[in-house]
PDB file of C-alpha atoms in Angstrom:
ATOM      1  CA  UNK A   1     -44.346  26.025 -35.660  1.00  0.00           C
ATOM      2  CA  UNK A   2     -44.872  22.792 -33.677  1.00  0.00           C
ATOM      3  CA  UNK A   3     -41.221  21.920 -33.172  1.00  0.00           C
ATOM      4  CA  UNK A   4     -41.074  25.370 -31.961  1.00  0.00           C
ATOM      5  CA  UNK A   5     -43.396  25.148 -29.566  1.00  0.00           C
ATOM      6  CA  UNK A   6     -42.157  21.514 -28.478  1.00  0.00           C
ATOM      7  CA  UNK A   7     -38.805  23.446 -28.054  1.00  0.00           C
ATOM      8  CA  UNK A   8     -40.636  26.199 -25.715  1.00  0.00           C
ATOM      9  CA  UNK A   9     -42.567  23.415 -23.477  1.00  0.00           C
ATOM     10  CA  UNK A  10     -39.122  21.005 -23.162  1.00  0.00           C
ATOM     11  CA  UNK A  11     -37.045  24.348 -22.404  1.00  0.00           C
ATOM     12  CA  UNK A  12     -39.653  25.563 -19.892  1.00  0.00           C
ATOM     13  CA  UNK A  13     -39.661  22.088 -18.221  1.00  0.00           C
ATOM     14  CA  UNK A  14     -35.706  22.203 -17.586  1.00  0.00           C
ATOM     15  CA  UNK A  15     -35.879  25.483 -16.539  1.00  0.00           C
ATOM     16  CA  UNK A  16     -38.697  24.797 -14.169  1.00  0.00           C
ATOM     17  CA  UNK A  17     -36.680  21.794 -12.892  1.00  0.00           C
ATOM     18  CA  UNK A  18     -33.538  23.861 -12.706  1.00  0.00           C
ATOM     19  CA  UNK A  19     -35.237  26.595 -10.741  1.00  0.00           C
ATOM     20  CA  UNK A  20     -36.903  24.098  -8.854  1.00  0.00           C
ATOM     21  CA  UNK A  21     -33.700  22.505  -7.627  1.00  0.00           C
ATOM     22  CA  UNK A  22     -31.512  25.430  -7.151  1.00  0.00           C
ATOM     23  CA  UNK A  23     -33.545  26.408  -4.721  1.00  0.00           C
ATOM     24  CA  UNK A  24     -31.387  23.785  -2.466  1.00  0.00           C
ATOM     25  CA  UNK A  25     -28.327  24.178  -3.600  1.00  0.00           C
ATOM     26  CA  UNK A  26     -27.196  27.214  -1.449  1.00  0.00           C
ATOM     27  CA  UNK A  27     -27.615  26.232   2.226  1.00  0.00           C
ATOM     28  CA  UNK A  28     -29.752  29.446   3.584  1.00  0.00           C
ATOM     29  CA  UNK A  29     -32.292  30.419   6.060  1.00  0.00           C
ATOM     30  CA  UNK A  30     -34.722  30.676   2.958  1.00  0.00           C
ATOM     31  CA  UNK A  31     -33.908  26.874   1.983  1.00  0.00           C
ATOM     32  CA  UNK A  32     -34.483  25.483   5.402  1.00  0.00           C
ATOM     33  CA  UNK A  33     -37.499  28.149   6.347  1.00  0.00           C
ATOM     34  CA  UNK A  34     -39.910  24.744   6.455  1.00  0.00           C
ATOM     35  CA  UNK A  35     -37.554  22.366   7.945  1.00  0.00           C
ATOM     36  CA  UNK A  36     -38.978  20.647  10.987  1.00  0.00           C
ATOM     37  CA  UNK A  37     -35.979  20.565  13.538  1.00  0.00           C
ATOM     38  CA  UNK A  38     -35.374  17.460  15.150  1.00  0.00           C
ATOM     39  CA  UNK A  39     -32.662  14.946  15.767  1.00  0.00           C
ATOM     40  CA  UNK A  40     -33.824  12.014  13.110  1.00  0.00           C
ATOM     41  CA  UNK A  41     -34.285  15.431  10.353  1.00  0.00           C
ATOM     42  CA  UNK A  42     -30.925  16.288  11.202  1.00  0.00           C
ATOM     43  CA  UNK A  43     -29.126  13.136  10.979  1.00  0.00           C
ATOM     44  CA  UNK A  44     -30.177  12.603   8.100  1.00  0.00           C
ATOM     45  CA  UNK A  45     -29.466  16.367   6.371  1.00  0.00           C
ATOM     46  CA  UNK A  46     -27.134  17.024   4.393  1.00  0.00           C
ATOM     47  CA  UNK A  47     -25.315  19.495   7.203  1.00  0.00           C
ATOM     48  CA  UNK A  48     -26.265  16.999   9.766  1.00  0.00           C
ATOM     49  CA  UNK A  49     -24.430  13.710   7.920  1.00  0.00           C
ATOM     50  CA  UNK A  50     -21.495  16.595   7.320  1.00  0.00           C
ATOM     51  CA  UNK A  51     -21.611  17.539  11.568  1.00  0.00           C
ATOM     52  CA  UNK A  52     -20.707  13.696  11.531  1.00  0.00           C
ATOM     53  CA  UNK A  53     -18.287  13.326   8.988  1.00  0.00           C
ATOM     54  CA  UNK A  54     -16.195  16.626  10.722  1.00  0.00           C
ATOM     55  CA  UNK A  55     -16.377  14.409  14.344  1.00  0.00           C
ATOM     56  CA  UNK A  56     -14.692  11.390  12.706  1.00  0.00           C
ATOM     57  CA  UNK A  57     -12.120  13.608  10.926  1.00  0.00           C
ATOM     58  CA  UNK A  58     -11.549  15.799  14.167  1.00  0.00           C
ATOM     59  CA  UNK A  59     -11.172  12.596  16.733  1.00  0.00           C
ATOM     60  CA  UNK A  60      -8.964  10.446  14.110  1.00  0.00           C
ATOM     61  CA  UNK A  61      -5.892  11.060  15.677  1.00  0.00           C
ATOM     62  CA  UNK A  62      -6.843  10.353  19.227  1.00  0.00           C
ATOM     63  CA  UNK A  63      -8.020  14.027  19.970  1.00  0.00           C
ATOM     64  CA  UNK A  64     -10.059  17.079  19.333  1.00  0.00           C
ATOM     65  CA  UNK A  65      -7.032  19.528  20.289  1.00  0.00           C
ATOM     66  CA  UNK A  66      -7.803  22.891  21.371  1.00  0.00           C
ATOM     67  CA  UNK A  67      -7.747  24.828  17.929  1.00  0.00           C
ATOM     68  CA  UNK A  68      -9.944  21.919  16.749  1.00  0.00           C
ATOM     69  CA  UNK A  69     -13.043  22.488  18.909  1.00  0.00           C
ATOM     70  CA  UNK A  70     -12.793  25.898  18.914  1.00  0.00           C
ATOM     71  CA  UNK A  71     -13.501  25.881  15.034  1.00  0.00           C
ATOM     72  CA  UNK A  72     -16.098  23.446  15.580  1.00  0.00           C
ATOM     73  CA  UNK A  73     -17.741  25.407  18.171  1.00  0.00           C
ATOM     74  CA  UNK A  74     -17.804  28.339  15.661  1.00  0.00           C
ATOM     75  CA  UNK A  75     -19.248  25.828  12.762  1.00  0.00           C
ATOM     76  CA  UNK A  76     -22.011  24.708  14.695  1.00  0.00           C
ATOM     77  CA  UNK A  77     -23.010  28.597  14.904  1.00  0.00           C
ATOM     78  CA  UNK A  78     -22.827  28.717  10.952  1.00  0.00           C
ATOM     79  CA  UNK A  79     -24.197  25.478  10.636  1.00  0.00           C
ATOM     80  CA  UNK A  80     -27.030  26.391  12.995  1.00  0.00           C
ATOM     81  CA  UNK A  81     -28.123  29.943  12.101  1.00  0.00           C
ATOM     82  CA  UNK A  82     -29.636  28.674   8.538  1.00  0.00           C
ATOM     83  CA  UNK A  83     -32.085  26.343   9.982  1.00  0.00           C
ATOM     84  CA  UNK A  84     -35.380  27.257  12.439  1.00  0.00           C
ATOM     85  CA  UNK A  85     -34.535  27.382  16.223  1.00  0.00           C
ATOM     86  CA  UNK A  86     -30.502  28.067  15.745  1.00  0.00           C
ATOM     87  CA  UNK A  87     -30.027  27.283  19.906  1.00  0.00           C
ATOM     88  CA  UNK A  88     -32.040  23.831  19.591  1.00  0.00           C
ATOM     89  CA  UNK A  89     -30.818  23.182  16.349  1.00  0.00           C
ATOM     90  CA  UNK A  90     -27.064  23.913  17.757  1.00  0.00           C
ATOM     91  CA  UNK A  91     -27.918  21.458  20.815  1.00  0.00           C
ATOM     92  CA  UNK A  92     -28.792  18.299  18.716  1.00  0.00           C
ATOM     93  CA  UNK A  93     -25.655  19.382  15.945  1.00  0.00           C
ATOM     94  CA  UNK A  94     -23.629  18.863  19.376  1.00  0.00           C
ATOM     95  CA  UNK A  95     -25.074  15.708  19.935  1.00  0.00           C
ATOM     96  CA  UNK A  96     -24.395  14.632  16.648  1.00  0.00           C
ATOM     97  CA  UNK A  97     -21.060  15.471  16.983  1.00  0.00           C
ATOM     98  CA  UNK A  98     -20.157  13.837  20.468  1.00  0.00           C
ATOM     99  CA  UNK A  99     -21.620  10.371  19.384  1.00  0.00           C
ATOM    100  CA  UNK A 100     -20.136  10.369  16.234  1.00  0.00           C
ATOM    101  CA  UNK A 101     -16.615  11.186  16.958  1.00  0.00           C
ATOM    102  CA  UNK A 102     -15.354   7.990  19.102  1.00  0.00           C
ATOM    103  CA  UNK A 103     -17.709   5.574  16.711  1.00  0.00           C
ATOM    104  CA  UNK A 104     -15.195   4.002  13.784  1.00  0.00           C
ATOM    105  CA  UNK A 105     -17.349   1.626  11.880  1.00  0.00           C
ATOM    106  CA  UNK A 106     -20.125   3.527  10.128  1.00  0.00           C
ATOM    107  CA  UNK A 107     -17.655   5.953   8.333  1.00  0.00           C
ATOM    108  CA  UNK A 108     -18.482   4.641   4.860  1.00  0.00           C
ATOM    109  CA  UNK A 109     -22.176   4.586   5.226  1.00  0.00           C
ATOM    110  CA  UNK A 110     -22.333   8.065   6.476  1.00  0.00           C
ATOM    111  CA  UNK A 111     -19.944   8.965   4.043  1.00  0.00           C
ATOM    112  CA  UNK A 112     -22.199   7.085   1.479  1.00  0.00           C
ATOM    113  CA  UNK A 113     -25.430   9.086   2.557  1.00  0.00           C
ATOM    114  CA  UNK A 114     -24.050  12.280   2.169  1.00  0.00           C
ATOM    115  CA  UNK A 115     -22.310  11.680  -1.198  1.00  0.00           C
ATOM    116  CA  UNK A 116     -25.655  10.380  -2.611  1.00  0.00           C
ATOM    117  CA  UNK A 117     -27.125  13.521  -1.091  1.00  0.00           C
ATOM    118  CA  UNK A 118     -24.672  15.583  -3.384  1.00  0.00           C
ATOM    119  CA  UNK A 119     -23.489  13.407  -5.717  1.00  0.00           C
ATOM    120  CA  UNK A 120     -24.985  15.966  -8.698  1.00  0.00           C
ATOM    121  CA  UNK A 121     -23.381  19.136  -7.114  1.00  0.00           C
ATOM    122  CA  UNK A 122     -19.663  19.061  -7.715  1.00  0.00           C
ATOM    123  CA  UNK A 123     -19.079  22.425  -6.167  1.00  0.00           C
ATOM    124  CA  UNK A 124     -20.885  21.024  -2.740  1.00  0.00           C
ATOM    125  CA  UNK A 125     -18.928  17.570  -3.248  1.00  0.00           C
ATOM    126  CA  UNK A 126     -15.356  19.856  -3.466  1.00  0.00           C
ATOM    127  CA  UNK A 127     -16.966  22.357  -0.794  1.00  0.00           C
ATOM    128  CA  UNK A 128     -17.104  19.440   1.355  1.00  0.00           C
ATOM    129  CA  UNK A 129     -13.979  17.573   0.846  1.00  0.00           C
ATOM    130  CA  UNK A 130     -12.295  20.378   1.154  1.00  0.00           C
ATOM    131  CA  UNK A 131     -12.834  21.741   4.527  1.00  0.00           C
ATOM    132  CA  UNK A 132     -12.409  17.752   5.745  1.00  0.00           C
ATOM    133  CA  UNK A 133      -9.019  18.222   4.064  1.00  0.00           C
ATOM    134  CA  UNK A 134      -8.655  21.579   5.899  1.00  0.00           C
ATOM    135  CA  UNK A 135      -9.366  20.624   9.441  1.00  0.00           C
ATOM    136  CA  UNK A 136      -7.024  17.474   9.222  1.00  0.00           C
ATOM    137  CA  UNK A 137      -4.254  20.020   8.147  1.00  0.00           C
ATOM    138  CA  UNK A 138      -5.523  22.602  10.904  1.00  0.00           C
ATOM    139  CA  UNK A 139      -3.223  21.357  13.770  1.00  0.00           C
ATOM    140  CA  UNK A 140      -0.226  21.636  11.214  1.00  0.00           C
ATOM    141  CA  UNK A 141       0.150  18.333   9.805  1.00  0.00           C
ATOM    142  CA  UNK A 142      -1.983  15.393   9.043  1.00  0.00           C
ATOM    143  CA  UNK A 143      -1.414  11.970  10.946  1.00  0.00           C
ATOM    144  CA  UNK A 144      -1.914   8.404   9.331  1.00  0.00           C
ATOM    145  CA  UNK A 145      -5.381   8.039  11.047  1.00  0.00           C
ATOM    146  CA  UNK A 146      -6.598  10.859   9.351  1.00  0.00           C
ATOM    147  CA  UNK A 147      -5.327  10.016   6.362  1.00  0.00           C
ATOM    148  CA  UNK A 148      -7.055   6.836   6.313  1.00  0.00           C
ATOM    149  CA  UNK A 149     -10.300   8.339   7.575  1.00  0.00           C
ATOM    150  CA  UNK A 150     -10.078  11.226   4.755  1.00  0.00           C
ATOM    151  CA  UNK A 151      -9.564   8.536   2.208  1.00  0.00           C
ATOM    152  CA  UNK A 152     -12.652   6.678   3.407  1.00  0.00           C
ATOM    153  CA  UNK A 153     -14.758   9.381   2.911  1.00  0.00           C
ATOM    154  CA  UNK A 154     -13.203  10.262  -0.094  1.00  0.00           C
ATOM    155  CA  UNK A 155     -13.950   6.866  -1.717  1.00  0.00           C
ATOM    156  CA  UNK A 156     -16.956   7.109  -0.129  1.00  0.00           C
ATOM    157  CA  UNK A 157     -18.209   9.925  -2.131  1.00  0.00           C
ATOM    158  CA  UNK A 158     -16.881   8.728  -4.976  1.00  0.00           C
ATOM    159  CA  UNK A 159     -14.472  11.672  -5.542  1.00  0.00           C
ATOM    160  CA  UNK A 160     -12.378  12.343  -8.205  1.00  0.00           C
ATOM    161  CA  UNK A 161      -8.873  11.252  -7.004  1.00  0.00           C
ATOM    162  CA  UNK A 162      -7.067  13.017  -8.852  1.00  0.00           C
ATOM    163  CA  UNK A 163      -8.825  16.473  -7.528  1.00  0.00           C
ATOM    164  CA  UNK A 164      -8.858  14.906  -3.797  1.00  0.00           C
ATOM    165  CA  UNK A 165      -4.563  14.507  -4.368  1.00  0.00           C
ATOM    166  CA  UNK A 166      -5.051  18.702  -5.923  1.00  0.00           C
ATOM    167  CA  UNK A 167      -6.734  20.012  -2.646  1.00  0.00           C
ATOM    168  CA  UNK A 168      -4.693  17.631  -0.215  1.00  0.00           C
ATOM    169  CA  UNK A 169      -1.619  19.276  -1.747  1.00  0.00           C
ATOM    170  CA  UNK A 170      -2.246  22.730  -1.888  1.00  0.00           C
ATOM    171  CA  UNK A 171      -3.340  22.193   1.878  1.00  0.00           C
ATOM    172  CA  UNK A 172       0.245  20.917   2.887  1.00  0.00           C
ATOM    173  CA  UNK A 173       1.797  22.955   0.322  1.00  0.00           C
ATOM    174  CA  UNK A 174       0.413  26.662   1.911  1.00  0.00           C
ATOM    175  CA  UNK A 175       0.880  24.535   5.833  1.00  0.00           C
ATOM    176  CA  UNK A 176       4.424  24.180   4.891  1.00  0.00           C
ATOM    177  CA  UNK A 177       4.832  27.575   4.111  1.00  0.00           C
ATOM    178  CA  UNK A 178       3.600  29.117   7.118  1.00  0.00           C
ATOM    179  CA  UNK A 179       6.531  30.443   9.296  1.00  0.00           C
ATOM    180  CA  UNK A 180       5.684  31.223  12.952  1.00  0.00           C
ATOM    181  CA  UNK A 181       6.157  34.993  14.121  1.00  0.00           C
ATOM    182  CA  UNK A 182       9.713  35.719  14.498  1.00  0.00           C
ATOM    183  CA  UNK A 183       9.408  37.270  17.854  1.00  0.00           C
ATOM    184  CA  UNK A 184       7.000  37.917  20.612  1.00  0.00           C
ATOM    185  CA  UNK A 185       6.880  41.323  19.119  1.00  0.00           C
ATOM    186  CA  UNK A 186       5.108  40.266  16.006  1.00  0.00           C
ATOM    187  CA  UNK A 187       2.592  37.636  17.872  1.00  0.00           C
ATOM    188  CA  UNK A 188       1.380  40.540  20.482  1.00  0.00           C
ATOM    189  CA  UNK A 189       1.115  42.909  17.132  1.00  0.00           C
ATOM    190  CA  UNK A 190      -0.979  40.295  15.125  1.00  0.00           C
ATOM    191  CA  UNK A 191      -3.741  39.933  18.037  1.00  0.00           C
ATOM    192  CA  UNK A 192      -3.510  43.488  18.857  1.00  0.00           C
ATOM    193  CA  UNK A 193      -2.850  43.193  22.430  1.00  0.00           C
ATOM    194  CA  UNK A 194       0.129  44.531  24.456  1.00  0.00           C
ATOM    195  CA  UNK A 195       2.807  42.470  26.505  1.00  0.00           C
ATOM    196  CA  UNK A 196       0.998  44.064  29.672  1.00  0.00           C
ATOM    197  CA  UNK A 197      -2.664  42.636  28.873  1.00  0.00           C
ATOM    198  CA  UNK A 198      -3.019  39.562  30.718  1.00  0.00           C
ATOM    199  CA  UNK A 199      -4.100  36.267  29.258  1.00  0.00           C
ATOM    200  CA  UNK A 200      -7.556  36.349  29.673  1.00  0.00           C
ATOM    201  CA  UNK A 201      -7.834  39.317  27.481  1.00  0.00           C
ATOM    202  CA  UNK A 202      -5.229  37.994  24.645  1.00  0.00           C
ATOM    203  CA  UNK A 203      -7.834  34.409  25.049  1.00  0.00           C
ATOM    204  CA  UNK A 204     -10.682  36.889  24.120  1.00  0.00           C
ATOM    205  CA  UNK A 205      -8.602  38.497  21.329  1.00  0.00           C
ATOM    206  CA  UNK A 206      -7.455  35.463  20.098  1.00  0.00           C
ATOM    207  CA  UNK A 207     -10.966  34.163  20.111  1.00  0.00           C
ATOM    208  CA  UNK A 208     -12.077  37.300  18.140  1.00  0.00           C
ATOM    209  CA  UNK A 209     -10.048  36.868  15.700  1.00  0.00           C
ATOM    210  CA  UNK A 210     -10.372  33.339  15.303  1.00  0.00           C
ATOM    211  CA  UNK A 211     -14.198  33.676  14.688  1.00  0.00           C
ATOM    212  CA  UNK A 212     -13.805  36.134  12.550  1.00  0.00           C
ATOM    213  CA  UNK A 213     -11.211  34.417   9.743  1.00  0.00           C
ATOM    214  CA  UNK A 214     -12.484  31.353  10.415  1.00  0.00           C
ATOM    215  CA  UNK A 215     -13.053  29.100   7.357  1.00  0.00           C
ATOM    216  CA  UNK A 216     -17.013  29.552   6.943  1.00  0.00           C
ATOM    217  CA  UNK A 217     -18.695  26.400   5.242  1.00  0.00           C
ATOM    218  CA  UNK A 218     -21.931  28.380   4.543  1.00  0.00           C
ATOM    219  CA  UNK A 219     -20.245  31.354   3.835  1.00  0.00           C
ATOM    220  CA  UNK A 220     -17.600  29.601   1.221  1.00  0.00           C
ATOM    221  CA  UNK A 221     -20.514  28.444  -1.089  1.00  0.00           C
ATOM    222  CA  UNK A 222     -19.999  29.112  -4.422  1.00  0.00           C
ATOM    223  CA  UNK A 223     -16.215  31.029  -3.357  1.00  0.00           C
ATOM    224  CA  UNK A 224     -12.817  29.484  -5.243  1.00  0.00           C
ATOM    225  CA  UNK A 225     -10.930  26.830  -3.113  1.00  0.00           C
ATOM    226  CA  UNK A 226      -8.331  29.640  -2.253  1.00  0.00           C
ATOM    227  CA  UNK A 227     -11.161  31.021   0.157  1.00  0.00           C
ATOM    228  CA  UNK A 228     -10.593  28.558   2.280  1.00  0.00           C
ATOM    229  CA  UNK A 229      -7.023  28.459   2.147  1.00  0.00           C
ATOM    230  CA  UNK A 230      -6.203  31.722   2.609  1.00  0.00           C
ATOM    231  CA  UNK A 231      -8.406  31.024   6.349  1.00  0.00           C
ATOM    232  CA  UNK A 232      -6.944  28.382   6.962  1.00  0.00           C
ATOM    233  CA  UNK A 233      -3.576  30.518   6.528  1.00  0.00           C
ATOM    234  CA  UNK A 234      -4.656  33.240   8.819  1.00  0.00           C
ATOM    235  CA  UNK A 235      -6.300  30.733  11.556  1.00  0.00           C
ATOM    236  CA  UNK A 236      -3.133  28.905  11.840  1.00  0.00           C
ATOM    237  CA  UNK A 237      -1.014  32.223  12.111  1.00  0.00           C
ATOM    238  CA  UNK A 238      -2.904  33.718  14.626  1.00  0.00           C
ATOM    239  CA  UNK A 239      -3.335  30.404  16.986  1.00  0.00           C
ATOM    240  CA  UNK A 240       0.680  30.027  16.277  1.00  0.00           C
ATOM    241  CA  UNK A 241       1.073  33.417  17.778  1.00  0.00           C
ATOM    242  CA  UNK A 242      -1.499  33.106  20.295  1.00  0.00           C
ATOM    243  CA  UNK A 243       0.701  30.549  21.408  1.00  0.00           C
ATOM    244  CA  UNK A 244       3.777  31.791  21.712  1.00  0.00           C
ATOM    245  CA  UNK A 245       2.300  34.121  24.025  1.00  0.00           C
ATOM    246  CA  UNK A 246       0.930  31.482  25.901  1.00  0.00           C
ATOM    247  CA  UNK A 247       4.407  29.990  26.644  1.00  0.00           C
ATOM    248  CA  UNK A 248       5.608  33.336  27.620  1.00  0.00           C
ATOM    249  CA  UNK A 249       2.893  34.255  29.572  1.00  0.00           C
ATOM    250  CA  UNK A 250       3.632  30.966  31.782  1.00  0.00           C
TER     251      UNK A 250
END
């Protein structure tokens, strides 16, 4: 009867603890409902240290190309609508972003903060790494500096190399196997506009349909890795085709 009960009060206690730390696993308007929005709180987040991580990544190769900052314009919206005061929060995400991305030599610290942060959720740690890996790959292939800067981070976090290798080639993998529209035909018919629309509604089509097949980090929580594959497919077809259109439009 007493080793029973011991067994009840132990199994209660992990469950308590489990409950008690789920909680913060999922990255929701209920888990951040008491955050205090600020610049030091969200520097030091878990999203926040990520918002950093994505500007090093995105400005590697010189650049934040077109396709680039239009995905992380749409991520700070994700990013931002879980915490208190989206529009502030968005504002000081921004910040984040634009101090972070021309600054080289604090890669492994942040790197080091947010793997700590994570370090006993492999799902986050994977969720992570993987959209780094993505938005390297976004502009169709990934440069040495990016490399480099992805293997930082990856060290960093102390991540499995052998799954890091796994996502990095299923990324170029599916990239190599995405063949531009044939003709014009096909790119009008995959943003659903007509050869007569002029560019600024295709932009706002393109844009449409961008946003929505987007890859979603707070959305892709707890979704297999081919989630965010299968947008990254789709994002890269339709900003292929939305510029083809583009050079025929000029």
């Amino acid at each position: 009867m007493g080793n029973l009960l011991l067994l009840l009060i132990v199994g209660g206690f992990f469950y308590w603890i489990f409950k008690s730390y789920s909680k913060y696993t999922a990255y929701s308007q209920a888990a951040f409902k008491n955050f205090s929005v600020s610049k030091e709180s969200l520097q030091k987040s878990d999203l926040g240290l990520f918002v950093a991580l994505v500007a090093k990544v995105a400005k590697a190769d010189g650049r934040v190309d077109a396709l680039e900052a239009e995905l992380i314009g749409i991520m700070f919206d994700d990013i931002s609508n879980v915490f208190p005061e989206p529009e502030k929060t968005k504002d000081i995400l921004k910040q984040i972003f634009d101090e972070e991305k021309d600054t080289t030599d604090n890669i492994q610290d942040i790197a080091h903060a947010l793997g700590t942060a994570i370090k006993r959720d492999k799902a986050k740690q994977q969720q992570f790494m993987g959209f780094l890996i993505q938005l390297a790959f976004i502009d169709g292939e990934v440069s040495n500096s990016e490399d480099l800067v992805l293997q930082t981070i990856a060290s960093s976090f102390e991540f499995n190399p052998n799954d890091y290798h796994a996502i990095f080639d299923q990324f170029e993998k599916m990239m190599n196997n995405i063949q531009p529209k044939a003709n014009i035909s096909d790119a009008y018919k995959l943003l659903g506009v007509n050869e007569n629309d002029d560019i600024s509604t295709i932009k706002k089509a393109y844009r449409k349909l961008i946003r929505e097949y987007h890859p979603d980090i707070i959305k892709s929580q707890g979704k297999s890795e081919a989630y965010m594959q299968e947008a990254t497919a789709k994002t890269q077809e339709i900003n292929q085709a939305y510029e083809m259109i583009k050079k025929m439009k000029k």
